[in-house]
Amino acid sequence: MKMKNIILISFLSFFGVSQSIAETRITYKSAKSTSSYYQMAVQIADTIKKSTNGDMILTIEESQGSVQNVKEVAGRKGNYVFTTPPVLVKLAIAEKAMFKGKGNPKYKNIRALFPIPSLTMHFVMSKKSGVTSFKDMEGKTILLGKGSFGAKEGAKYIKKFGLEGKVKLAQVELSNAVPALKNGQIDGFVTAGSYPAPNVIEAAASMGVNVISLNNDQIKSSKRTKLVIPAGTYAGQKSDISTTSLPVVAYTTTDMSDEIAYNLTKAYWDNKGKLGEAAKWWNGVTPKMLSNISTKIHPGAIKLYKEIGAKLADHH
């Protein structure tokens, strides 16, 4: 009887220990389930689970947006990872804009882990329209969509670059952009997403498009981050496209241990090549994008970046 008890205790002890070693559970707060960023979250979770033999499990949670992701820091504990543009973390810490009067001391505990594909502005015009610059858009019918970052940013650029009242804005859903372009209902559409964007790939392959490049003055006046879409990204694209972007980063808080932050960040970068094989939007992510992070990086992630020789800003 004693021997049985000893064996049972030994078994339970071993099982308990192996469970604690084997599984690090992380909540990954992403975006709406219909978005490309939710798809990215699933790709990250699958890849990291496989590469760590199940030692690291990411549970994906749908989100209504980046602002919500930041605000949830106030009530979250443990291994909470979320995605958001760096500017929102800076605003939360400073209690400005949408965080004015809604500050929380926990916002100061937010720490960056790694960049993911940026929201990239695409001004897509049909070859048939002959449009190759913003000036050429005058008199054309453009689809902006509604409510999205791309729609708001597109409207801002149309006004800023002297096209307000000079282009016709189509009342069509962005999801119908490619069919509307094919049947001549519109001359072009504006979309923001990680490149290469699926709807731009479809339009370029099926009918031919010009994705408009912004000049340096236009990029500077937009107050956004410059991004270059390499030649050959889209069918018929013979030269680089200069455009603007909104960087997006995966963050956690000081609740996450240095060891877990290090292991998660390492697993991400070690497998970025595999992610890129599955979806090309990962190929645009490089350690150079760490320069877009304007607040503190987690010490565990910093350890990894020092090991690989990545350049970090002074405030880290």
Coordinates of C-alpha atoms in Angstrom, one line a residue:
M1 CA 0.0 0.0 0.0
K2 CA 2.8 2.4 0.9
M3 CA 4.6 1.6 -2.3
K4 CA 1.4 2.3 -4.3
N5 CA 1.1 5.7 -2.6
I6 CA 4.7 6.5 -3.3
I7 CA 4.3 5.6 -6.9
L8 CA 1.1 7.7 -7.1
I9 CA 2.7 10.7 -5.5
S10 CA 5.7 10.4 -7.7
F11 CA 3.5 10.2 -10.8
L12 CA 1.4 13.2 -9.8
S13 CA 4.5 15.2 -8.9
F14 CA 6.1 14.4 -12.3
F15 CA 2.9 15.2 -14.1
G16 CA 2.5 18.5 -12.4
V17 CA 6.1 19.5 -13.0
S18 CA 6.0 18.4 -16.7
Q19 CA 2.8 20.4 -17.2
S20 CA 4.3 23.6 -15.8
I21 CA 7.5 23.2 -17.9
A22 CA 5.7 22.1 -21.0
E23 CA 3.1 24.9 -21.4
T24 CA 3.5 28.6 -21.4
R25 CA 0.0 30.0 -22.2
I26 CA -0.3 33.4 -23.7
T27 CA -3.4 35.5 -24.6
Y28 CA -2.9 37.2 -28.0
K29 CA -5.5 40.0 -28.5
S30 CA -5.6 40.7 -32.2
A31 CA -8.3 42.3 -34.4
K32 CA -11.7 41.6 -35.9
S33 CA -12.0 38.0 -37.1
T34 CA -12.6 39.2 -40.7
S35 CA -9.3 41.2 -40.9
S36 CA -5.9 40.3 -42.2
Y37 CA -4.5 41.0 -38.7
Y38 CA -6.6 38.3 -37.2
Q39 CA -5.3 35.9 -39.9
M40 CA -1.7 37.0 -39.0
A41 CA -2.4 36.2 -35.3
V42 CA -3.5 32.7 -36.3
Q43 CA -0.4 32.2 -38.4
I44 CA 1.9 33.3 -35.5
A45 CA 0.1 31.1 -33.0
D46 CA 0.3 28.0 -35.3
T47 CA 3.9 28.6 -36.2
I48 CA 5.1 29.2 -32.6
K49 CA 3.2 26.2 -31.3
K50 CA 4.8 23.9 -33.9
S51 CA 8.3 25.4 -33.5
T52 CA 8.2 25.0 -29.7
N53 CA 6.6 21.5 -29.8
G54 CA 3.6 22.9 -27.9
D55 CA 5.7 24.5 -25.1
M56 CA 4.2 27.9 -26.0
I57 CA 0.4 28.1 -26.7
L58 CA -1.1 31.4 -27.9
T59 CA -4.8 31.8 -27.5
I60 CA -6.2 34.3 -30.1
E61 CA -8.9 36.7 -29.0
E62 CA -10.9 38.8 -31.4
S63 CA -10.9 42.5 -30.8
Q64 CA -12.9 45.5 -32.0
G65 CA -9.7 47.5 -32.6
S66 CA -6.4 48.8 -31.5
V67 CA -7.7 51.3 -28.9
Q68 CA -9.6 48.5 -27.1
N69 CA -6.5 46.4 -27.1
V70 CA -4.6 49.1 -25.2
K71 CA -7.4 49.9 -22.8
E72 CA -7.6 46.2 -21.8
V73 CA -4.2 46.5 -20.2
A74 CA -5.9 48.1 -17.2
G75 CA -7.7 44.9 -16.3
R76 CA -5.3 42.2 -17.6
K77 CA -2.7 40.2 -15.8
G78 CA -0.1 37.6 -16.8
N79 CA 0.9 36.9 -20.3
Y80 CA -1.3 39.4 -22.2
V81 CA 0.0 40.2 -25.7
F82 CA -1.8 42.7 -28.0
T83 CA -1.3 44.5 -31.3
T84 CA -1.6 48.2 -31.8
P85 CA 0.2 51.1 -33.6
P86 CA 3.0 52.5 -31.4
V87 CA 1.4 56.0 -31.5
L88 CA -1.6 54.7 -29.4
V89 CA 0.7 53.4 -26.7
K90 CA 2.4 56.8 -26.5
L91 CA -1.0 58.5 -26.3
A92 CA -2.2 56.2 -23.6
I93 CA 0.9 56.8 -21.4
A94 CA 0.5 60.6 -22.0
E95 CA -3.3 60.5 -21.4
K96 CA -3.9 62.3 -24.7
A97 CA -6.5 62.1 -27.5
M98 CA -8.9 59.1 -27.0
F99 CA -7.1 58.4 -23.6
K100 CA -7.7 61.9 -22.2
G101 CA -9.3 61.7 -18.8
K102 CA -9.1 57.9 -19.1
G103 CA -5.5 57.3 -18.0
N104 CA -4.3 54.3 -16.0
P105 CA -1.0 53.7 -14.2
K106 CA -0.8 50.3 -15.9
Y107 CA -0.3 51.9 -19.3
K108 CA 3.3 52.8 -18.2
N109 CA 3.9 49.1 -17.8
I110 CA 3.4 48.4 -21.6
R111 CA 6.5 46.9 -23.3
A112 CA 7.1 46.2 -27.0
L113 CA 8.0 42.8 -28.3
F114 CA 8.2 42.8 -32.1
P115 CA 6.9 44.5 -35.2
I116 CA 4.3 42.9 -37.4
P117 CA 3.3 44.0 -41.0
S118 CA 2.3 47.7 -41.2
L119 CA -1.0 49.1 -42.4
T120 CA 0.1 50.2 -45.9
M121 CA -1.7 52.8 -48.0
H122 CA -2.5 51.7 -51.6
F123 CA -4.0 54.1 -54.1
V124 CA -4.9 51.7 -56.8
M125 CA -5.9 53.0 -60.3
S126 CA -6.9 50.9 -63.3
K127 CA -4.4 50.9 -66.2
K128 CA -7.3 52.0 -68.4
S129 CA -7.7 55.2 -66.4
G130 CA -4.2 56.3 -67.3
V131 CA -3.7 57.7 -63.8
T132 CA 0.0 57.6 -62.6
S133 CA 0.0 60.4 -60.1
F134 CA -2.3 62.1 -57.6
K135 CA -2.8 65.1 -60.0
D136 CA -4.1 62.7 -62.7
M137 CA -6.9 61.6 -60.4
E138 CA -8.8 64.8 -61.1
G139 CA -12.2 64.0 -62.6
K140 CA -12.0 60.3 -61.8
T141 CA -14.3 58.1 -59.7
I142 CA -12.5 56.8 -56.5
L143 CA -13.7 54.3 -54.0
L144 CA -12.7 55.1 -50.4
G145 CA -14.9 52.7 -48.4
K146 CA -16.3 53.7 -45.0
G147 CA -15.0 53.9 -41.5
S148 CA -11.7 52.1 -41.9
F149 CA -8.2 53.6 -41.4
G150 CA -7.7 53.4 -45.1
A151 CA -10.9 55.4 -45.8
K152 CA -10.1 58.1 -43.3
E153 CA -6.5 58.3 -44.5
G154 CA -7.5 58.4 -48.1
A155 CA -10.0 61.2 -47.5
K156 CA -7.2 63.1 -45.7
Y157 CA -4.8 62.8 -48.6
I158 CA -7.4 63.8 -51.2
K159 CA -8.0 67.0 -49.3
K160 CA -4.3 67.6 -48.5
F161 CA -3.1 67.1 -52.0
G162 CA -5.6 69.4 -53.6
L163 CA -8.2 67.0 -54.9
E164 CA -11.2 67.8 -52.7
G165 CA -14.2 68.4 -54.9
K166 CA -12.2 67.3 -57.9
V167 CA -12.8 63.6 -57.7
K168 CA -16.0 61.7 -57.5
L169 CA -16.3 59.4 -54.5
A170 CA -18.1 56.2 -55.3
Q171 CA -20.7 54.8 -52.9
V172 CA -19.6 51.2 -53.1
E173 CA -18.4 48.9 -50.3
L174 CA -14.7 48.3 -50.3
S175 CA -15.3 44.5 -50.5
N176 CA -16.7 45.1 -54.0
A177 CA -13.7 47.2 -55.2
V178 CA -12.2 44.8 -57.6
P179 CA -15.5 43.9 -59.4
A180 CA -16.4 47.6 -59.6
L181 CA -13.0 48.4 -61.1
K182 CA -13.3 45.6 -63.6
N183 CA -16.8 46.7 -64.9
G184 CA -15.7 50.4 -65.1
Q185 CA -18.0 51.5 -62.2
I186 CA -14.9 53.1 -60.6
D187 CA -11.5 54.2 -61.8
G188 CA -9.6 53.3 -58.7
F189 CA -9.8 52.5 -55.0
V190 CA -8.0 53.2 -51.8
T191 CA -7.1 50.4 -49.4
A192 CA -4.9 50.1 -46.3
G193 CA -3.5 46.7 -45.3
S194 CA -0.3 44.8 -45.1
Y195 CA 1.4 44.4 -48.5
P196 CA 1.0 42.5 -50.7
A197 CA -2.8 43.3 -50.2
P198 CA -5.0 40.5 -51.5
N199 CA -7.5 42.8 -53.3
V200 CA -4.6 44.6 -55.0
I201 CA -3.0 41.3 -56.1
E202 CA -6.4 40.3 -57.6
A203 CA -6.8 43.6 -59.4
A204 CA -3.3 43.7 -60.7
A205 CA -3.4 40.1 -62.0
S206 CA -6.9 40.2 -63.5
M207 CA -6.9 43.6 -65.3
G208 CA -3.7 45.6 -64.6
V209 CA -3.4 48.5 -62.3
N210 CA -1.1 51.4 -61.4
V211 CA -0.4 51.8 -57.6
I212 CA 0.3 55.5 -57.2
S213 CA 3.7 56.5 -55.6
L214 CA 3.8 59.4 -53.2
N215 CA 6.7 61.9 -53.5
N216 CA 8.8 62.9 -50.5
D217 CA 6.9 66.1 -49.9
Q218 CA 3.6 64.3 -49.8
I219 CA 4.9 61.6 -47.5
K220 CA 6.3 64.3 -45.2
S221 CA 3.1 66.3 -45.1
S222 CA 1.1 63.1 -44.3
K223 CA 3.1 62.7 -41.0
R224 CA 3.1 59.0 -41.5
T225 CA 5.9 56.5 -41.8
K226 CA 7.4 56.0 -45.3
L227 CA 7.3 52.5 -46.7
V228 CA 8.6 51.2 -50.0
I229 CA 6.8 48.4 -51.8
P230 CA 9.5 46.7 -53.8
A231 CA 9.2 46.3 -57.6
G232 CA 7.6 43.1 -58.7
T233 CA 5.3 42.8 -55.6
Y234 CA 2.3 43.2 -57.8
A235 CA 1.8 41.9 -61.4
G236 CA 3.1 44.5 -63.9
Q237 CA 4.8 46.6 -61.2
K238 CA 8.1 47.5 -62.7
S239 CA 9.4 50.0 -60.1
D240 CA 9.4 50.5 -56.3
I241 CA 6.3 52.3 -54.9
S242 CA 6.8 54.9 -52.2
T243 CA 3.8 55.2 -49.9
T244 CA 2.9 55.8 -46.3
S245 CA 2.2 53.3 -43.5
L246 CA 1.0 53.0 -39.9
P247 CA 3.4 50.7 -38.1
V248 CA 1.8 47.9 -36.0
V249 CA 3.6 46.2 -33.1
A250 CA 3.0 43.3 -30.7
Y251 CA 3.1 44.5 -27.1
T252 CA 2.9 42.9 -23.6
T253 CA 3.4 44.3 -20.1
T254 CA 5.9 44.0 -17.3
D255 CA 3.7 41.1 -16.0
M256 CA 5.4 38.9 -18.5
S257 CA 8.7 37.5 -17.3
D258 CA 12.0 38.2 -19.1
E259 CA 12.3 34.5 -20.0
I260 CA 8.9 34.2 -21.6
A261 CA 9.4 37.6 -23.5
Y262 CA 12.8 36.3 -24.7
N263 CA 11.5 32.9 -25.8
L264 CA 8.4 34.4 -27.6
T265 CA 10.4 37.1 -29.4
K266 CA 13.1 34.5 -30.4
A267 CA 10.4 32.1 -31.7
Y268 CA 8.9 34.9 -33.7
W269 CA 12.1 35.9 -35.5
D270 CA 13.4 32.4 -35.8
N271 CA 10.2 31.4 -37.7
K272 CA 9.6 34.6 -39.7
G273 CA 10.9 32.9 -42.8
K274 CA 8.3 30.2 -42.5
L275 CA 5.6 32.8 -41.9
G276 CA 6.8 34.5 -45.1
E277 CA 6.5 31.2 -47.1
A278 CA 2.9 30.9 -46.0
A279 CA 1.9 34.6 -46.5
K280 CA 4.1 37.1 -48.3
W281 CA 3.1 40.0 -46.1
W282 CA 5.6 38.8 -43.5
N283 CA 8.5 39.3 -45.9
G284 CA 8.2 43.1 -45.4
V285 CA 9.0 42.9 -41.7
T286 CA 12.6 43.4 -40.7
P287 CA 14.5 44.3 -37.5
K288 CA 14.9 47.9 -39.0
M289 CA 11.2 48.3 -38.1
L290 CA 12.2 48.4 -34.4
S291 CA 12.9 52.1 -35.0
N292 CA 9.1 52.7 -35.3
I293 CA 8.7 51.7 -31.6
S294 CA 8.5 55.0 -29.6
T295 CA 8.2 53.5 -26.1
K296 CA 10.0 50.9 -24.0
I297 CA 10.8 47.4 -25.3
H298 CA 10.5 44.5 -22.9
P299 CA 13.9 43.5 -21.3
G300 CA 13.5 39.9 -22.4
A301 CA 13.1 41.1 -26.0
I302 CA 16.0 43.5 -25.7
K303 CA 18.2 40.5 -24.7
L304 CA 17.3 38.8 -28.0
Y305 CA 17.8 42.0 -30.0
K306 CA 21.3 42.5 -28.5
E307 CA 22.1 38.9 -29.4
I308 CA 21.2 39.4 -33.1
G309 CA 22.8 42.8 -33.3
A310 CA 19.6 44.7 -34.0
K311 CA 19.8 48.5 -33.6
L312 CA 17.6 50.0 -30.8
A313 CA 16.7 53.6 -30.1
D314 CA 18.4 55.3 -27.2
H315 CA 15.2 55.4 -25.1
H316 CA 15.3 51.6 -24.8

